[in-house]
Short mmCIF file of C-alpha atoms in Angstrom, two decimals:
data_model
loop_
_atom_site.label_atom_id
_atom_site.label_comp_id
_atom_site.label_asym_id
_atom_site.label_seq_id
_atom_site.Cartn_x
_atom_site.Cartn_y
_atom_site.Cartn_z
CA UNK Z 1 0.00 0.00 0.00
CA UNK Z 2 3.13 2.28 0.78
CA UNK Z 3 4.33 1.49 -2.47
CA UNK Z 4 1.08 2.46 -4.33
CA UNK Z 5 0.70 5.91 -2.44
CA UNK Z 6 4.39 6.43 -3.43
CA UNK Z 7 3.78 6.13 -7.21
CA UNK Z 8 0.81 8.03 -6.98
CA UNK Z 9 2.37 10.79 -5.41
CA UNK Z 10 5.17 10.83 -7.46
CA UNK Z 11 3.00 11.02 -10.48
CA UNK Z 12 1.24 13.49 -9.16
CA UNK Z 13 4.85 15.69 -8.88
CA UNK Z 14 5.54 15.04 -12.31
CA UNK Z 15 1.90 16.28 -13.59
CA UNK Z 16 2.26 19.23 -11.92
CA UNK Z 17 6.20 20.18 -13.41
CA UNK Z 18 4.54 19.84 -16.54
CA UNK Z 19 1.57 21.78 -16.19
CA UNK Z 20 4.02 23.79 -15.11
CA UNK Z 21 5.70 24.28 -18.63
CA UNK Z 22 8.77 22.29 -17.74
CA UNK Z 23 7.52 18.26 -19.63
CA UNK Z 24 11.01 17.80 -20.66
CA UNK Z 25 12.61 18.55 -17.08
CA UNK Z 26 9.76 16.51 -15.12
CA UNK Z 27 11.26 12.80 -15.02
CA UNK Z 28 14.65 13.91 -14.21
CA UNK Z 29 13.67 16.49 -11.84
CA UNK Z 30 11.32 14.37 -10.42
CA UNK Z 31 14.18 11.82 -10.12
CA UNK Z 32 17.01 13.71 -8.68
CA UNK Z 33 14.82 15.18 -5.72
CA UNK Z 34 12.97 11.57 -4.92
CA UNK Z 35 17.04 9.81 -4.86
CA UNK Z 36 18.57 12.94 -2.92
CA UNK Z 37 15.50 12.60 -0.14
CA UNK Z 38 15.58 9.04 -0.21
CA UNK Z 39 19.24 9.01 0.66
CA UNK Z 40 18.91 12.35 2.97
CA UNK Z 41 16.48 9.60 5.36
CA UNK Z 42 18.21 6.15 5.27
CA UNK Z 43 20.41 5.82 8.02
CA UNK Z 44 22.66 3.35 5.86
CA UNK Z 45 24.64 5.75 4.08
CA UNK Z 46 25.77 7.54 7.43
CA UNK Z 47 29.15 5.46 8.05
CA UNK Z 48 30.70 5.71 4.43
CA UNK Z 49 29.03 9.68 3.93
CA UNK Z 50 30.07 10.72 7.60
CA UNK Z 51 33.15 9.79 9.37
CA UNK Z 52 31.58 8.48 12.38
CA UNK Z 53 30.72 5.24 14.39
CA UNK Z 54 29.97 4.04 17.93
CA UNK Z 55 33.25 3.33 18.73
CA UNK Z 56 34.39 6.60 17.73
CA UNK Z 57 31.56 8.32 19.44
CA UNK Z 58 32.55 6.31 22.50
CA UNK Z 59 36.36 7.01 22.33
CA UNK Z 60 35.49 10.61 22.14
CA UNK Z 61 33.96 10.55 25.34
CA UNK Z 62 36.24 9.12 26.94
CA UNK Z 63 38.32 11.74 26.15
CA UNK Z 64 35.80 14.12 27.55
CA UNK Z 65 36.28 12.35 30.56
CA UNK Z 66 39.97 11.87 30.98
CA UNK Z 67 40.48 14.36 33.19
CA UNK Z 68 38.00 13.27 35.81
CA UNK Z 69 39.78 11.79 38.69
CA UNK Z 70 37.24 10.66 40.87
CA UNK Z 71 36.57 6.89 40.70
CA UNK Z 72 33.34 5.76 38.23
CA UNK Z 73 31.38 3.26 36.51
CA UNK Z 74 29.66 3.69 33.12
CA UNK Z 75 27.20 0.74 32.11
CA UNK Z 76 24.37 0.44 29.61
CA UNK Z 77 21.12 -0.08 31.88
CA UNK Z 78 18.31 -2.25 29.97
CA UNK Z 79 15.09 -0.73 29.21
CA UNK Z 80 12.38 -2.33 27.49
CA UNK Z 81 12.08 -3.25 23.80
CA UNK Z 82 15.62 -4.03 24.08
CA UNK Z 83 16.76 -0.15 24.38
CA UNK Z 84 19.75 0.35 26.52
CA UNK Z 85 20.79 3.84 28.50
CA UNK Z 86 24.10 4.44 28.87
CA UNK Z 87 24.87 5.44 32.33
CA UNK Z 88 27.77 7.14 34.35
CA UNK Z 89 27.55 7.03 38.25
CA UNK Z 90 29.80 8.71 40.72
CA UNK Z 91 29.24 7.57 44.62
CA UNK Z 92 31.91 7.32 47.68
CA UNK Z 93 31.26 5.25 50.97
CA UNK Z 94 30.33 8.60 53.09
CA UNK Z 95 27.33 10.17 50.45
CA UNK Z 96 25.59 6.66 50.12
CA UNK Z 97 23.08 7.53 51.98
CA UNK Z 98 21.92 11.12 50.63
CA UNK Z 99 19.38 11.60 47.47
CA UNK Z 100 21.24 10.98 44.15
CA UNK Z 101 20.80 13.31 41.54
CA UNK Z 102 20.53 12.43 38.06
CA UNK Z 103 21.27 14.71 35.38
CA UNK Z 104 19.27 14.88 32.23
CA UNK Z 105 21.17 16.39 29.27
CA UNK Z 106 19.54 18.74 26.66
CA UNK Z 107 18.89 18.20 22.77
CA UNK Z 108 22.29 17.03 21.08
CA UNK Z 109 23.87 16.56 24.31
CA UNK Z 110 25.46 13.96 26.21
CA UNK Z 111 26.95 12.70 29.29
CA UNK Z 112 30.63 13.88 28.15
CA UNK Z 113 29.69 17.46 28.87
CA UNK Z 114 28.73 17.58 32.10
CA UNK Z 115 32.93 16.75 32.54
CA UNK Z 116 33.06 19.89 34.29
CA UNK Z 117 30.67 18.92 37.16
CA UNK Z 118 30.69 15.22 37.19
CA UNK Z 119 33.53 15.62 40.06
CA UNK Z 120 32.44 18.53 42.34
CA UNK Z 121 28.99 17.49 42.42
CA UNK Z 122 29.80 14.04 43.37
CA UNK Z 123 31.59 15.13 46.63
CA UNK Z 124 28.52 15.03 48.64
CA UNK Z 125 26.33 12.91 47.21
CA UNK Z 126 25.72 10.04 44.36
CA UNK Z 127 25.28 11.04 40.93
CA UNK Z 128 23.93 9.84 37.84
CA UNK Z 129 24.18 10.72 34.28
CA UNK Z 130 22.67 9.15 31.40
CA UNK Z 131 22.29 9.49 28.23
CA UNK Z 132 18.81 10.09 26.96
CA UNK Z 133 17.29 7.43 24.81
CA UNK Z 134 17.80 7.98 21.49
CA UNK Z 135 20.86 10.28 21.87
CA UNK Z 136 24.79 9.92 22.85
CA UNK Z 137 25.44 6.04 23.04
CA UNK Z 138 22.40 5.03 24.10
CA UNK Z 139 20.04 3.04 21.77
CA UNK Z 140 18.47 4.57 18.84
CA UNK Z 141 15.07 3.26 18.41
CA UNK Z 142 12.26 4.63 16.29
CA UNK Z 143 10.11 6.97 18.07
CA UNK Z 144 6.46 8.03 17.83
CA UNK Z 145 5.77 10.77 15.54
CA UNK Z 146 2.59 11.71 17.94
CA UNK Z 147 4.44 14.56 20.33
CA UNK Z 148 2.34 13.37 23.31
CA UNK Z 149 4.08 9.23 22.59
CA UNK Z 150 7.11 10.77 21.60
CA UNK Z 151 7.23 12.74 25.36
CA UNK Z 152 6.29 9.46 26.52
CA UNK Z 153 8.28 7.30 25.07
CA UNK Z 154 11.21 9.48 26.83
CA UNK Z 155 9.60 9.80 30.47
CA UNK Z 156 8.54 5.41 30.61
CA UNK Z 157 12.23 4.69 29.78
CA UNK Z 158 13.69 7.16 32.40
CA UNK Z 159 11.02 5.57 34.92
CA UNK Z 160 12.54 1.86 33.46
CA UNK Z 161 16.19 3.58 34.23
CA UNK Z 162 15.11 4.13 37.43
CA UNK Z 163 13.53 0.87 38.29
CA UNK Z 164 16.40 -0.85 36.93
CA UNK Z 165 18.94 0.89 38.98
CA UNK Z 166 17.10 1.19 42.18
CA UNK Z 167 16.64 4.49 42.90
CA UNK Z 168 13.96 5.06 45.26
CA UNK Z 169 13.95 8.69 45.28
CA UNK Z 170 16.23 11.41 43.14
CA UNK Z 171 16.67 15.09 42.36
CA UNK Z 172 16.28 15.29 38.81
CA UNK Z 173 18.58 18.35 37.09
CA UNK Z 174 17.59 18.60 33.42
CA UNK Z 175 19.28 21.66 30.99
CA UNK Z 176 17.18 22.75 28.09
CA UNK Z 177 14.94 19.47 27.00
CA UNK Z 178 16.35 17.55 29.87
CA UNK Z 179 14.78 20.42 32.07
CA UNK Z 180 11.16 19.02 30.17
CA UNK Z 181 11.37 15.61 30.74
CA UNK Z 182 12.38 16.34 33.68
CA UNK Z 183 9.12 17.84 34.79
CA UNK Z 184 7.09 15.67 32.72
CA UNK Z 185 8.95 12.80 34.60
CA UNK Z 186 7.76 14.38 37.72
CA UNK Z 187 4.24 14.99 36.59
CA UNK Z 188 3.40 11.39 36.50
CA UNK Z 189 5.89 9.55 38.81
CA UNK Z 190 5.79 12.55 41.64
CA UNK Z 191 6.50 10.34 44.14
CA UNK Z 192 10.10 9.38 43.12
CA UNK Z 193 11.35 12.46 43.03
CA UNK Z 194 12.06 15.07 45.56
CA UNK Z 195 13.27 18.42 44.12
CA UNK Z 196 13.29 19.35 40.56
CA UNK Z 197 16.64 21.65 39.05
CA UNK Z 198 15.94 22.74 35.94
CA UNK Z 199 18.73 24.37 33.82
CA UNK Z 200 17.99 26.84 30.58
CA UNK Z 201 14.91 24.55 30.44
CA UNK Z 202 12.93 24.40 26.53
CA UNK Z 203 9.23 23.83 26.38
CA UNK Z 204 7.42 25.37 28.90
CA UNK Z 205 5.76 29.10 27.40
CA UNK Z 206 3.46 28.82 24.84
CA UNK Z 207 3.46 29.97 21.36
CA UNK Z 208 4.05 33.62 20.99
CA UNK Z 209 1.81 35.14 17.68
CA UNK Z 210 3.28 38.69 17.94
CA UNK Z 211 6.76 39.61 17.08
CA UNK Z 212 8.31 42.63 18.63
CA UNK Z 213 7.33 45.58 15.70
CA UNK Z 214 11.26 46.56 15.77
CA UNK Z 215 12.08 43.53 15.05
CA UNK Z 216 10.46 41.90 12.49
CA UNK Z 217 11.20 38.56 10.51
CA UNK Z 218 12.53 39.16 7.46
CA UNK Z 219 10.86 37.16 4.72
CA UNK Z 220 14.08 35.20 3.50
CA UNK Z 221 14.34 33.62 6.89
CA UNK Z 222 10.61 32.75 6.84
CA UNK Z 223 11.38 31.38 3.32
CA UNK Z 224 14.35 29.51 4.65
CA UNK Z 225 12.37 27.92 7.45
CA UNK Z 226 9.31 27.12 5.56
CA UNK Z 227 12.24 24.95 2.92
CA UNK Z 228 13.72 23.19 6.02
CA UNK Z 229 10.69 22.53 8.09
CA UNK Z 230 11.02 18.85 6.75
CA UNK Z 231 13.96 18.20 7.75
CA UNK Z 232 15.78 17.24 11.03
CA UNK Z 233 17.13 20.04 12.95
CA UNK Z 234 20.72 18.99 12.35
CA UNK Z 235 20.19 17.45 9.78
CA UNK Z 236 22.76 19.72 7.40
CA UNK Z 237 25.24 18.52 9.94
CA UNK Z 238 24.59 14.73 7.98
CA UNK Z 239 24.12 16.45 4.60
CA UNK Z 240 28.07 18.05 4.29
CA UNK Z 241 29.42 14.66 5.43
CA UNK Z 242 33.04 14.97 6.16
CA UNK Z 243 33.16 18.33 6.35
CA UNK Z 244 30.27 17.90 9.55
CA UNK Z 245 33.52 18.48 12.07
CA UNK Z 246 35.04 21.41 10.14
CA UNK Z 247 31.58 23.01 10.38
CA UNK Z 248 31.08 22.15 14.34
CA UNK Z 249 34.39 23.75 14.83
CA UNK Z 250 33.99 26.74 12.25
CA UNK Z 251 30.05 27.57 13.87
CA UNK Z 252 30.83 26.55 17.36
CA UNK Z 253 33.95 27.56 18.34
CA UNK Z 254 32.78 28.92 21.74
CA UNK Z 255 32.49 25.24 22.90
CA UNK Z 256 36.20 24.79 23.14
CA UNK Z 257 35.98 28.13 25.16
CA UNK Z 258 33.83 26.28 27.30
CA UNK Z 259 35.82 23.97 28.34
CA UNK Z 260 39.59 25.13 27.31
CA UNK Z 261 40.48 24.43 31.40
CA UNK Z 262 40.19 21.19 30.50
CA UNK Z 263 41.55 20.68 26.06
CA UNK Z 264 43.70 22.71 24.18
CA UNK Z 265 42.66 20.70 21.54
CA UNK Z 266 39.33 19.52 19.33
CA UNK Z 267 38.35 16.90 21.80
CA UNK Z 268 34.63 18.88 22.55
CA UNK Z 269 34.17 19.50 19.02
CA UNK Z 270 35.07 15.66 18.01
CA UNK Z 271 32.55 14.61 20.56
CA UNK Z 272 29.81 16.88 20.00
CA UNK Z 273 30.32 16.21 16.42
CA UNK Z 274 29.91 11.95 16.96
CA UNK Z 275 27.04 12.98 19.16
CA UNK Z 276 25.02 14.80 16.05
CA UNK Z 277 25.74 12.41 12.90
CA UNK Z 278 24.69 9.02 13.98
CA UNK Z 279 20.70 8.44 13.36
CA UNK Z 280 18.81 10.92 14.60
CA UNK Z 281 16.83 8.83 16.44
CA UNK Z 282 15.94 11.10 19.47
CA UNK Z 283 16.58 14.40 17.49
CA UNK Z 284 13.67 13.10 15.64
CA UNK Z 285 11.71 12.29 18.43
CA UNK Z 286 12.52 16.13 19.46
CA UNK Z 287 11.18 17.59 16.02
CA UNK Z 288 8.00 15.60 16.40
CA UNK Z 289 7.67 17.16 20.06
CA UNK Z 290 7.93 20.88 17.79
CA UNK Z 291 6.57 23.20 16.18
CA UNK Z 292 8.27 24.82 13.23
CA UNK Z 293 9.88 27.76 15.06
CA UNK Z 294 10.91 25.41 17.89
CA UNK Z 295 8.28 25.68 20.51
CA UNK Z 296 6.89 22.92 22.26
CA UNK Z 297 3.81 21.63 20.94
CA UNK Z 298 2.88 20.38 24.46
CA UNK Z 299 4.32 23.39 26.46
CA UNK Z 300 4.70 22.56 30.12
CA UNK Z 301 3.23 25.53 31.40
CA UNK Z 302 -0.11 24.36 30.29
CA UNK Z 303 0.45 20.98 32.71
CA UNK Z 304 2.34 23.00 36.07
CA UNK Z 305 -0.68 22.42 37.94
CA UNK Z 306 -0.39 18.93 37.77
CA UNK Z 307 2.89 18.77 39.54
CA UNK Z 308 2.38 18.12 43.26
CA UNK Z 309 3.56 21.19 45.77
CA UNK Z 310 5.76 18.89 47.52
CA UNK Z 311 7.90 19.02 44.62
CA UNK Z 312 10.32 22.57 44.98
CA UNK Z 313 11.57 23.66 41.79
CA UNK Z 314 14.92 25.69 40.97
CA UNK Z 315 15.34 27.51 37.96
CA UNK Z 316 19.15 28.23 36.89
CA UNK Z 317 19.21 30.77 33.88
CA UNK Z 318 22.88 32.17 32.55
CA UNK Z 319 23.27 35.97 32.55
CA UNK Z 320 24.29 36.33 29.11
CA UNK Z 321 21.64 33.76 28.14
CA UNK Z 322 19.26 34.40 24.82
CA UNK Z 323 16.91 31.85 26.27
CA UNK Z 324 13.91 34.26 27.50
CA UNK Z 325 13.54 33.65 31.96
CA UNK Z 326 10.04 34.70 31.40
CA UNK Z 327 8.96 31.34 32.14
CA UNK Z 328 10.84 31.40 35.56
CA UNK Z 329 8.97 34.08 36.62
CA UNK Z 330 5.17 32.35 35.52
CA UNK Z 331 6.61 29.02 37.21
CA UNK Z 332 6.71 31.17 39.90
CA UNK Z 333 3.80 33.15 40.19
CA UNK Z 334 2.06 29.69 38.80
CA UNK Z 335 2.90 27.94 42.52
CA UNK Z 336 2.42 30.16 45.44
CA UNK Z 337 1.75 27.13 47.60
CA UNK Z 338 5.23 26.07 46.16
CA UNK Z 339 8.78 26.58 46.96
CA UNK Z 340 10.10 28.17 43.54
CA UNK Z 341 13.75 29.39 43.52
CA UNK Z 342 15.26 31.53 40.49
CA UNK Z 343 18.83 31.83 40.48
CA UNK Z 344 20.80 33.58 38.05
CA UNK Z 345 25.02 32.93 37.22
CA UNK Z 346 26.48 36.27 36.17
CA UNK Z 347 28.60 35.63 33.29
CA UNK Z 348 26.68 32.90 31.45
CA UNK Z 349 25.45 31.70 28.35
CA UNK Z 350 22.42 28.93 27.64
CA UNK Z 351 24.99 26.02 28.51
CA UNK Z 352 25.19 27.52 31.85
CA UNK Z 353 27.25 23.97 33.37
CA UNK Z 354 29.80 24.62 30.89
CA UNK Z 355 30.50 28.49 30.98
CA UNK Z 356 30.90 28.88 34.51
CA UNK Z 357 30.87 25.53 36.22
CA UNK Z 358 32.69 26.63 39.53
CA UNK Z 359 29.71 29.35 40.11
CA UNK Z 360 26.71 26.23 38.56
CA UNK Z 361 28.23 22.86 40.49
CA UNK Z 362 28.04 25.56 43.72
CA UNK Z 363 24.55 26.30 43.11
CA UNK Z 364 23.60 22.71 42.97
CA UNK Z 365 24.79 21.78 46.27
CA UNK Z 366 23.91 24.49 47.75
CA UNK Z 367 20.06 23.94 46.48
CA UNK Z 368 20.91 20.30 47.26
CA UNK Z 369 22.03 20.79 50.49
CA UNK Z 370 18.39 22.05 51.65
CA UNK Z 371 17.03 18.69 50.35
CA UNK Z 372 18.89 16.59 52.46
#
């Protein structure tokens, strides 16, 4: 039946090119685009077009983590359907006892870059860091194109994680989507967790109609976004192949900024890089969760009420962030029969862990600290 719709549509294409005045160029127009978007989809081609595999994704985090002295295990925990997280866990004899927290990266992330705060937040209690399903080296399974499955899909195999491992109780820290699932986690398994830390979180304010009159969109960029909307959101990352680490390093150089205490050289490029050009399973699942300007179809604002008071939430926005706080301040004035806590690191971008981790991994404990 696929097949059928397939050959209908594509007749339909070439109809239209030449109604369009354009019967000679039809087939091979036709052709080229149905081949390039064909190839742009199938996983397959990804090892011999992009300079990438597991094992390379894997040795570049462990040279994200080289520098980490503090004794640790990393182990893939089973899920179901087969899926597998992979896992990172710092503990010591005297912190056994205190509420682990378990830190949720954000979209195109992985465990490799919380390097910085693995360490110091580890001193007084145990942490956790995984990597969410369908991104880093966990497994990459097919998700739901429904955003309210996809969203689940993500929360059931933390709560599997979980089970697995045998957490009874946790602080969950999540930066940018990490900070949703984090609170979506909480919305329906409340009773696991006990404080919520959510870092440059995504998803929460609804859509926003008007545009500041000053500063309109110009109609090229509509153009441009109206062309991509298809696609993945790093998908172009896939497209130039082996140039994808040239173009990390040549867009992103503030990364190795980031982190230059720790690499003079391209190791947070190479990773982040290996991260992004495997199959986009979970970017995917993030696109679905979308709209096309990149707001959350399911924003989490709309669901805040269903999040028990018990559970205190702190809100960690960077200084020099372009992520709007605005939805700090409605969390806020959302629970006033709530403990909400807004704290703000001077000197800070959106990857807040990262640009000043000193000032961040203090913050934690500190808002730690008053859990237990």
């Amino acid at each position: 039946m696929a097949e059928r719709d397939e050959t209908a549509n594509s007749g339909i294409v070439q109809r239209l090119l030449s109604v369009a005045g354009v019967p000679s160029l039809a087939s091979s127009v036709w052709s080229y685009v149905d081949n390039t978007i064909r190839w742009f989809w199938i996983p397959d081609w990804l090892p011999s077009w992009c300079p990438t595999s597991q094992s390379q994704l894997k040795a570049a985090e462990d040279k994200m983590l080289r520098c980490i002295s503090a004794p640790f295990t990393k182990q893939f925990v089973p899920v179901s359907c087969g899926n597998m997280l992979w896992t990172l866990f710092f503990s010591s004899d005297g912190v056994k006892d205190k509420t682990p927290v378990v830190l949720l990266h954000g979209f195109g992330g992985g465990v490799g870059l919380w390097a910085q705060n693995l360490e110091a937040l580890s001193q007084n209690r145990p942490v956790y860091a995984l990597d969410l399903l369908g991104f880093g080296q966990s497994t990459r399974p097919v998700f739901s194109t429904d955003p309210q499955a996809a969203e689940a899909q993500f929360v059931e195999s933390i709560e599997q994680w979980r089970a697995k491992v045998g957490l009874e109780s946790m602080i969950l820290l999540g930066h940018n989507l990490g900070g949703f699932l984090a609170v979506a986690y909480s919305i329906k398994y409340s009773d696991r967790v006990k404080h919520v830390i959510l870092v440059e979180p995504w998803g929460f304010p609804e859509f926003q109609e008007t545009v500041e009159a000053d500063r309109p969109i110009p109609v090229w960029i509509k153009a441009l976004g109206a062309m991509f909307s298809p696609f993945n959101p790093l998908a172009g990352l896939r497209l130039v192949g082996p140039l994808g680490l040239t173009l990390v390093q040549t867009l992103r150089p503030d990364f190795k900024k980031k982190f230059s205490s720790m690499f003079s050289d391209n190791t947070v490029s190479e990773y982040i890089y290996h991260l992004n050009v495997q199959s986009p399973s979970g970017e995917t699942a993030f696109k679905s969760m979308t709209d096309s300007c990149g707001w959350a179809k399911r924003p989490m604002l709309q669901r805040l009420d269903q999040l028990p008071p018990a559970i205190h939430i702190s809100i960690i926005y960077g200084s020099r962030s372009s992520i709007d706080s605005d939805s700090a301040s409605s969390i806020k004035e959302m629970r006033t029969n709530s403990h909400v806590e807004i704290i703000t690191i001077r000197g800070a971008g959106h990857y807040v862990y990262a640009d000043q981790p000193d000032d961040f991994n203090h913050k934690v404990l500190q808002v730690c600290e008053k859990v237990d």
